[in-house]
């Protein structure tokens, strides 16, 4: 029998496995992220794309319907860049990628994460602008992009996110004016003396 | 020619030396007349296109340019290569249509391989009548569209036909059954055929591999496929096949791999399936199959992977399952299986993955599984399993994941635990008693520890908090008493901590702010006393806090991160007071917020404001546009 051809094929089969047709698009999206990251500490070792969903991958949390709700990869010595496929994780609530060595830009596709509560990209080497699409994140409470190399303005669209409680964009290369609409309305601007100075920190109850 | 093809760094460095005879160049073979008969420049990092001049080499018997970055169209001048026996253009970026006319004169051609390019248009037609010697035809991995030509049934010597991974449509021609010598047939993946598997394929008696996975097939499995006595691999997964698995499939004596998963099959596994002595892989998952699993399947001598999850199977697993000493993966989850876990699943010490979850299994976990050193994953949650969990499981060297949630396990956990690779230990929702062993602190790679909703008692061992990787711990809903060990602040990877609904006493330890990544903290429904430590205001990662239902006292610090949380986080602590509603003045409470003099004081804010921290390196308001 064609044993060698067969074993070669089963390798192909194993590599191809389930993803596309079975709708494991969330696992595919995360695996695309894995492939664009450099992971010297092997924290992503359990990210096996041949599993039917990513819910048993470490650093991933799913809900009852096996949809990803949390990505917890803070402080994991990762480098590389984010991928637009992250926007496919429709039920994602917490995207925690802080304190790594990530570079590249913030994909505008993150604006599709309608259920996102916390976006923590702080302490990386992320460049580019803050996408205005983040103004579509109607559940966002925590937005921490501080300590990167972001440029451009703070998008006015963020003023439409009434759920925002914490916004930290300090230690970047941002310019322009601070929005004054929506949740930004009550910042006492008289407490901001110079724009190059670290500004006042207030809490929203 | 290499000049036109362009070059990258490759093993063809001697091609740059134009003084040497062409016959001595790497990859070139000549005959006694100095004519080039073989040109193999595969995997040489070449770029550019295949020049028309290739047609000059009219004595070529072998032409292989595979695995380069070649682009452009396939040159029509190749029609001159009438002596070709092997043409391999695979793994490049050739585009445009494949000009069938170039091969019509290649009557000696035995191998034609254009796998994995960017070719488009229809499959080359009218070539079978000329290619009377063709044995191997691989057109897969391109963007061919349209139907499979009927004429493809006319290759008299064809042994290998691959059209997979294209955009083909229409019906799969039954006439392909005329390819008497066919050994391997690959039509699946990304193609979207109409109709089903032609029953005529039962005539392909030489067939060893049939792969029509994921190509939109409908209809039933033809019983006639049972006549393919040489069939080794049958891959029909990810289609819309309906009907039963024909009992005739039991006659496929050479069958090693059968994958019918992800279809709409109904009925049961034929009793006679145990005759399939060569079966190593059986994938039937995600179908509507049901009925008993034939007992005799436990005797299949070569079964390695048994995956029948998400069906409607009932009754027990075959008692002998695993006795063949070869079993590697068992996944029968999401069925309605009953009975006990077979004892000898790991007889050959090869079992890697045991997935029984969401069934009606009862009885204990066999002790033998405690010695199954090959095990990597145990997922047996949501069953009715009982007894004590075999102690050996916590020492298995390759085990990474254990989920036994929601069963009826009882007894105590062992005093020794050394599972170095264990990342997740989930035992929630059982009746386990005794103390949480200090040895849990030896599970060096543990990230998730879920012991909630059991009957653990006694104190929390501080050794748990030595775990550097522990990110999630849940021991809620037990009878744990004593204090929260102060060592908890060493456990700096913690993201989620739930100790609620126990009998914990004493104070909330100092230093919780060292848990820089802590998102979720639930200490509710205990007997904790003392105050809310003021350093908790610096826990800027905290998004969820529940201290309700304790005996905390004093003033709740009203600053920093603690401003995020409203009264519900602190309810049911009658002696706690809040600055903002004046409840503190009416308290005859003693010293309020426990001040930690190491931190600078923060001023309190009372009105609604947004946290915003902006640092701009501009010296003036800079316009960005």
Short mmCIF file of N, CA and C in Angstrom, two decimals, chain B residues 30-113:
data_model
loop_
_atom_site.label_atom_id
_atom_site.label_comp_id
_atom_site.label_asym_id
_atom_site.label_seq_id
_atom_site.Cartn_x
_atom_site.Cartn_y
_atom_site.Cartn_z
N UNK B 30 23.22 16.24 -19.20
CA UNK B 30 23.18 16.12 -20.66
C UNK B 30 23.28 14.66 -21.10
N UNK B 31 22.89 14.42 -22.33
CA UNK B 31 23.12 13.09 -22.90
C UNK B 31 24.46 13.07 -23.63
N UNK B 32 24.77 11.95 -24.35
CA UNK B 32 26.11 11.85 -24.94
C UNK B 32 26.30 12.84 -26.09
N UNK B 33 25.22 13.41 -26.55
CA UNK B 33 25.34 14.40 -27.62
C UNK B 33 25.40 15.82 -27.08
N UNK B 34 25.47 15.97 -25.74
CA UNK B 34 25.54 17.31 -25.19
C UNK B 34 24.22 18.03 -25.15
N UNK B 35 23.14 17.31 -25.38
CA UNK B 35 21.82 17.93 -25.27
C UNK B 35 21.35 17.83 -23.83
N UNK B 36 20.74 18.88 -23.38
CA UNK B 36 20.23 18.88 -22.00
C UNK B 36 19.01 17.98 -21.91
N UNK B 37 19.15 16.94 -21.07
CA UNK B 37 18.00 16.06 -20.90
C UNK B 37 17.30 16.26 -19.56
N UNK B 38 18.05 16.82 -18.59
CA UNK B 38 17.40 17.02 -17.30
C UNK B 38 17.79 18.38 -16.75
N UNK B 39 16.82 19.13 -16.29
CA UNK B 39 17.07 20.43 -15.68
C UNK B 39 16.28 20.47 -14.38
N UNK B 40 17.03 20.46 -13.28
CA UNK B 40 16.36 20.51 -11.98
C UNK B 40 16.92 21.68 -11.20
N UNK B 41 16.15 22.77 -11.14
CA UNK B 41 16.56 23.94 -10.36
C UNK B 41 15.53 24.21 -9.25
N UNK B 42 15.04 23.13 -8.69
CA UNK B 42 14.03 23.28 -7.63
C UNK B 42 14.64 23.86 -6.36
N UNK B 43 13.84 24.66 -5.65
CA UNK B 43 14.20 25.20 -4.35
C UNK B 43 15.54 25.93 -4.39
N UNK B 44 15.68 26.80 -5.37
CA UNK B 44 16.91 27.56 -5.54
C UNK B 44 16.66 29.05 -5.38
N UNK B 45 15.54 29.44 -4.78
CA UNK B 45 15.28 30.87 -4.54
C UNK B 45 15.25 31.68 -5.81
N UNK B 46 14.85 31.06 -6.91
CA UNK B 46 14.78 31.81 -8.17
C UNK B 46 13.55 32.70 -8.19
N UNK B 47 13.68 33.82 -8.87
CA UNK B 47 12.51 34.69 -9.06
C UNK B 47 12.37 35.00 -10.54
N UNK B 48 11.39 35.80 -10.85
CA UNK B 48 11.17 36.16 -12.25
C UNK B 48 10.27 35.14 -12.91
N UNK B 49 10.31 35.08 -14.21
CA UNK B 49 9.39 34.18 -14.92
C UNK B 49 10.18 33.11 -15.66
N UNK B 50 9.44 32.10 -16.09
CA UNK B 50 10.05 31.03 -16.88
C UNK B 50 10.13 31.53 -18.32
N UNK B 51 11.34 31.69 -18.84
CA UNK B 51 11.45 32.31 -20.16
C UNK B 51 11.00 31.37 -21.27
N UNK B 52 10.50 31.91 -22.37
CA UNK B 52 10.08 31.07 -23.49
C UNK B 52 11.23 30.24 -24.06
N UNK B 53 12.44 30.73 -23.86
CA UNK B 53 13.61 30.01 -24.37
C UNK B 53 13.71 28.60 -23.84
N UNK B 54 12.98 28.32 -22.80
CA UNK B 54 13.01 26.95 -22.26
C UNK B 54 12.62 25.96 -23.34
N UNK B 55 11.83 26.44 -24.30
CA UNK B 55 11.40 25.55 -25.37
C UNK B 55 12.52 25.09 -26.26
N UNK B 56 13.65 25.77 -26.17
CA UNK B 56 14.80 25.38 -26.99
C UNK B 56 15.36 24.03 -26.56
N UNK B 57 15.19 23.75 -25.30
CA UNK B 57 15.78 22.51 -24.75
C UNK B 57 14.89 21.33 -25.11
N UNK B 58 14.81 21.06 -26.38
CA UNK B 58 13.79 20.12 -26.85
C UNK B 58 14.08 18.67 -26.50
N UNK B 59 15.28 18.41 -25.96
CA UNK B 59 15.56 17.03 -25.56
C UNK B 59 15.21 16.77 -24.11
N UNK B 60 14.70 17.79 -23.45
CA UNK B 60 14.42 17.65 -22.02
C UNK B 60 13.49 16.49 -21.73
N UNK B 61 13.93 15.69 -20.77
CA UNK B 61 13.08 14.60 -20.28
C UNK B 61 12.50 14.99 -18.92
N UNK B 62 13.34 15.64 -18.10
CA UNK B 62 12.89 16.09 -16.78
C UNK B 62 13.03 17.60 -16.69
N UNK B 63 12.00 18.29 -16.29
CA UNK B 63 12.08 19.71 -16.03
C UNK B 63 11.42 19.99 -14.68
N UNK B 64 12.26 20.43 -13.74
CA UNK B 64 11.72 20.69 -12.40
C UNK B 64 12.19 22.06 -11.94
N UNK B 65 11.23 22.96 -11.71
CA UNK B 65 11.55 24.30 -11.20
C UNK B 65 10.78 24.57 -9.91
N UNK B 66 10.47 23.50 -9.20
CA UNK B 66 9.57 23.60 -8.05
C UNK B 66 10.17 24.44 -6.92
N UNK B 67 9.30 24.99 -6.12
CA UNK B 67 9.73 25.63 -4.88
C UNK B 67 10.58 26.86 -5.06
N UNK B 68 10.29 27.63 -6.08
CA UNK B 68 10.96 28.90 -6.25
C UNK B 68 9.92 30.00 -6.13
N UNK B 69 10.28 31.21 -6.49
CA UNK B 69 9.30 32.29 -6.47
C UNK B 69 8.93 32.71 -7.87
N UNK B 70 8.89 31.74 -8.77
CA UNK B 70 8.64 32.08 -10.18
C UNK B 70 7.22 32.57 -10.36
N UNK B 71 7.08 33.58 -11.20
CA UNK B 71 5.77 34.16 -11.48
C UNK B 71 5.56 34.24 -12.99
N UNK B 72 4.48 34.88 -13.37
CA UNK B 72 4.17 35.01 -14.80
C UNK B 72 3.45 33.78 -15.30
N UNK B 73 3.25 33.73 -16.59
CA UNK B 73 2.47 32.64 -17.16
C UNK B 73 3.38 31.49 -17.58
N UNK B 74 2.74 30.37 -17.80
CA UNK B 74 3.47 29.20 -18.29
C UNK B 74 3.70 29.41 -19.79
N UNK B 75 4.97 29.46 -20.23
CA UNK B 75 5.24 29.82 -21.63
C UNK B 75 4.73 28.78 -22.62
N UNK B 76 4.09 29.27 -23.67
CA UNK B 76 3.54 28.37 -24.68
C UNK B 76 4.63 27.61 -25.42
N UNK B 77 5.83 28.18 -25.41
CA UNK B 77 6.92 27.52 -26.12
C UNK B 77 7.27 26.17 -25.53
N UNK B 78 6.75 25.91 -24.36
CA UNK B 78 7.03 24.62 -23.73
C UNK B 78 6.43 23.48 -24.54
N UNK B 79 5.57 23.81 -25.47
CA UNK B 79 5.00 22.76 -26.32
C UNK B 79 6.07 22.01 -27.10
N UNK B 80 7.23 22.65 -27.22
CA UNK B 80 8.35 22.03 -27.93
C UNK B 80 8.96 20.87 -27.17
N UNK B 81 8.68 20.81 -25.91
CA UNK B 81 9.38 19.83 -25.06
C UNK B 81 8.67 18.49 -25.16
N UNK B 82 8.75 17.91 -26.32
CA UNK B 82 7.94 16.73 -26.60
C UNK B 82 8.50 15.47 -25.98
N UNK B 83 9.71 15.56 -25.43
CA UNK B 83 10.29 14.36 -24.80
C UNK B 83 10.06 14.31 -23.31
N UNK B 84 9.40 15.31 -22.78
CA UNK B 84 9.25 15.41 -21.33
C UNK B 84 8.54 14.22 -20.73
N UNK B 85 9.13 13.72 -19.68
CA UNK B 85 8.44 12.70 -18.88
C UNK B 85 7.98 13.29 -17.55
N UNK B 86 8.75 14.26 -17.06
CA UNK B 86 8.41 14.85 -15.77
C UNK B 86 8.42 16.36 -15.89
N UNK B 87 7.33 16.98 -15.53
CA UNK B 87 7.22 18.44 -15.52
C UNK B 87 6.71 18.87 -14.16
N UNK B 88 7.59 19.53 -13.42
CA UNK B 88 7.22 19.93 -12.06
C UNK B 88 7.37 21.44 -11.91
N UNK B 89 6.23 22.14 -11.86
CA UNK B 89 6.22 23.58 -11.68
C UNK B 89 5.68 23.96 -10.30
N UNK B 90 5.57 22.99 -9.41
CA UNK B 90 4.83 23.18 -8.16
C UNK B 90 5.48 24.21 -7.24
N UNK B 91 4.68 24.73 -6.34
CA UNK B 91 5.16 25.67 -5.33
C UNK B 91 5.87 26.88 -5.88
N UNK B 92 5.17 27.54 -6.78
CA UNK B 92 5.65 28.81 -7.31
C UNK B 92 4.48 29.77 -7.33
N UNK B 93 4.59 30.81 -8.14
CA UNK B 93 3.50 31.78 -8.24
C UNK B 93 3.03 31.94 -9.66
N UNK B 94 3.09 30.86 -10.44
CA UNK B 94 2.64 30.97 -11.84
C UNK B 94 1.17 31.39 -11.87
N UNK B 95 0.84 32.25 -12.81
CA UNK B 95 -0.53 32.76 -12.88
C UNK B 95 -1.07 32.60 -14.29
N UNK B 96 -2.28 33.08 -14.44
CA UNK B 96 -2.96 32.92 -15.73
C UNK B 96 -3.50 31.51 -15.87
N UNK B 97 -3.92 31.18 -17.06
CA UNK B 97 -4.47 29.84 -17.28
C UNK B 97 -3.32 28.86 -17.52
N UNK B 98 -3.64 27.59 -17.37
CA UNK B 98 -2.65 26.60 -17.74
C UNK B 98 -2.93 26.19 -19.18
N UNK B 99 -1.99 26.48 -20.07
CA UNK B 99 -2.26 26.20 -21.48
C UNK B 99 -2.19 24.71 -21.77
N UNK B 100 -3.37 24.09 -21.85
CA UNK B 100 -3.40 22.65 -22.07
C UNK B 100 -2.68 22.24 -23.33
N UNK B 101 -2.66 23.16 -24.30
CA UNK B 101 -2.06 22.78 -25.58
C UNK B 101 -0.58 22.43 -25.46
N UNK B 102 0.08 22.94 -24.45
CA UNK B 102 1.52 22.66 -24.41
C UNK B 102 1.78 21.20 -24.06
N UNK B 103 0.84 20.58 -23.37
CA UNK B 103 1.11 19.20 -22.97
C UNK B 103 0.60 18.19 -24.00
N UNK B 104 -0.15 18.69 -24.98
CA UNK B 104 -0.77 17.71 -25.88
C UNK B 104 0.26 16.93 -26.67
N UNK B 105 1.43 17.52 -26.86
CA UNK B 105 2.44 16.79 -27.61
C UNK B 105 3.42 16.06 -26.70
N UNK B 106 3.22 16.19 -25.43
CA UNK B 106 4.16 15.54 -24.49
C UNK B 106 3.68 14.11 -24.23
N UNK B 107 3.72 13.31 -25.24
CA UNK B 107 3.09 11.99 -25.13
C UNK B 107 3.82 11.06 -24.18
N UNK B 108 5.06 11.43 -23.84
CA UNK B 108 5.80 10.59 -22.89
C UNK B 108 5.55 10.99 -21.44
N UNK B 109 4.80 12.06 -21.25
CA UNK B 109 4.68 12.63 -19.92
C UNK B 109 4.10 11.64 -18.92
N UNK B 110 4.81 11.49 -17.80
CA UNK B 110 4.33 10.61 -16.73
C UNK B 110 3.90 11.40 -15.50
N UNK B 111 4.59 12.52 -15.26
CA UNK B 111 4.27 13.32 -14.07
C UNK B 111 4.04 14.77 -14.48
N UNK B 112 2.89 15.31 -14.15
CA UNK B 112 2.61 16.73 -14.37
C UNK B 112 2.15 17.31 -13.02
N UNK B 113 2.99 18.19 -12.49
CA UNK B 113 2.72 18.72 -11.15
C UNK B 113 2.78 20.23 -11.17
#
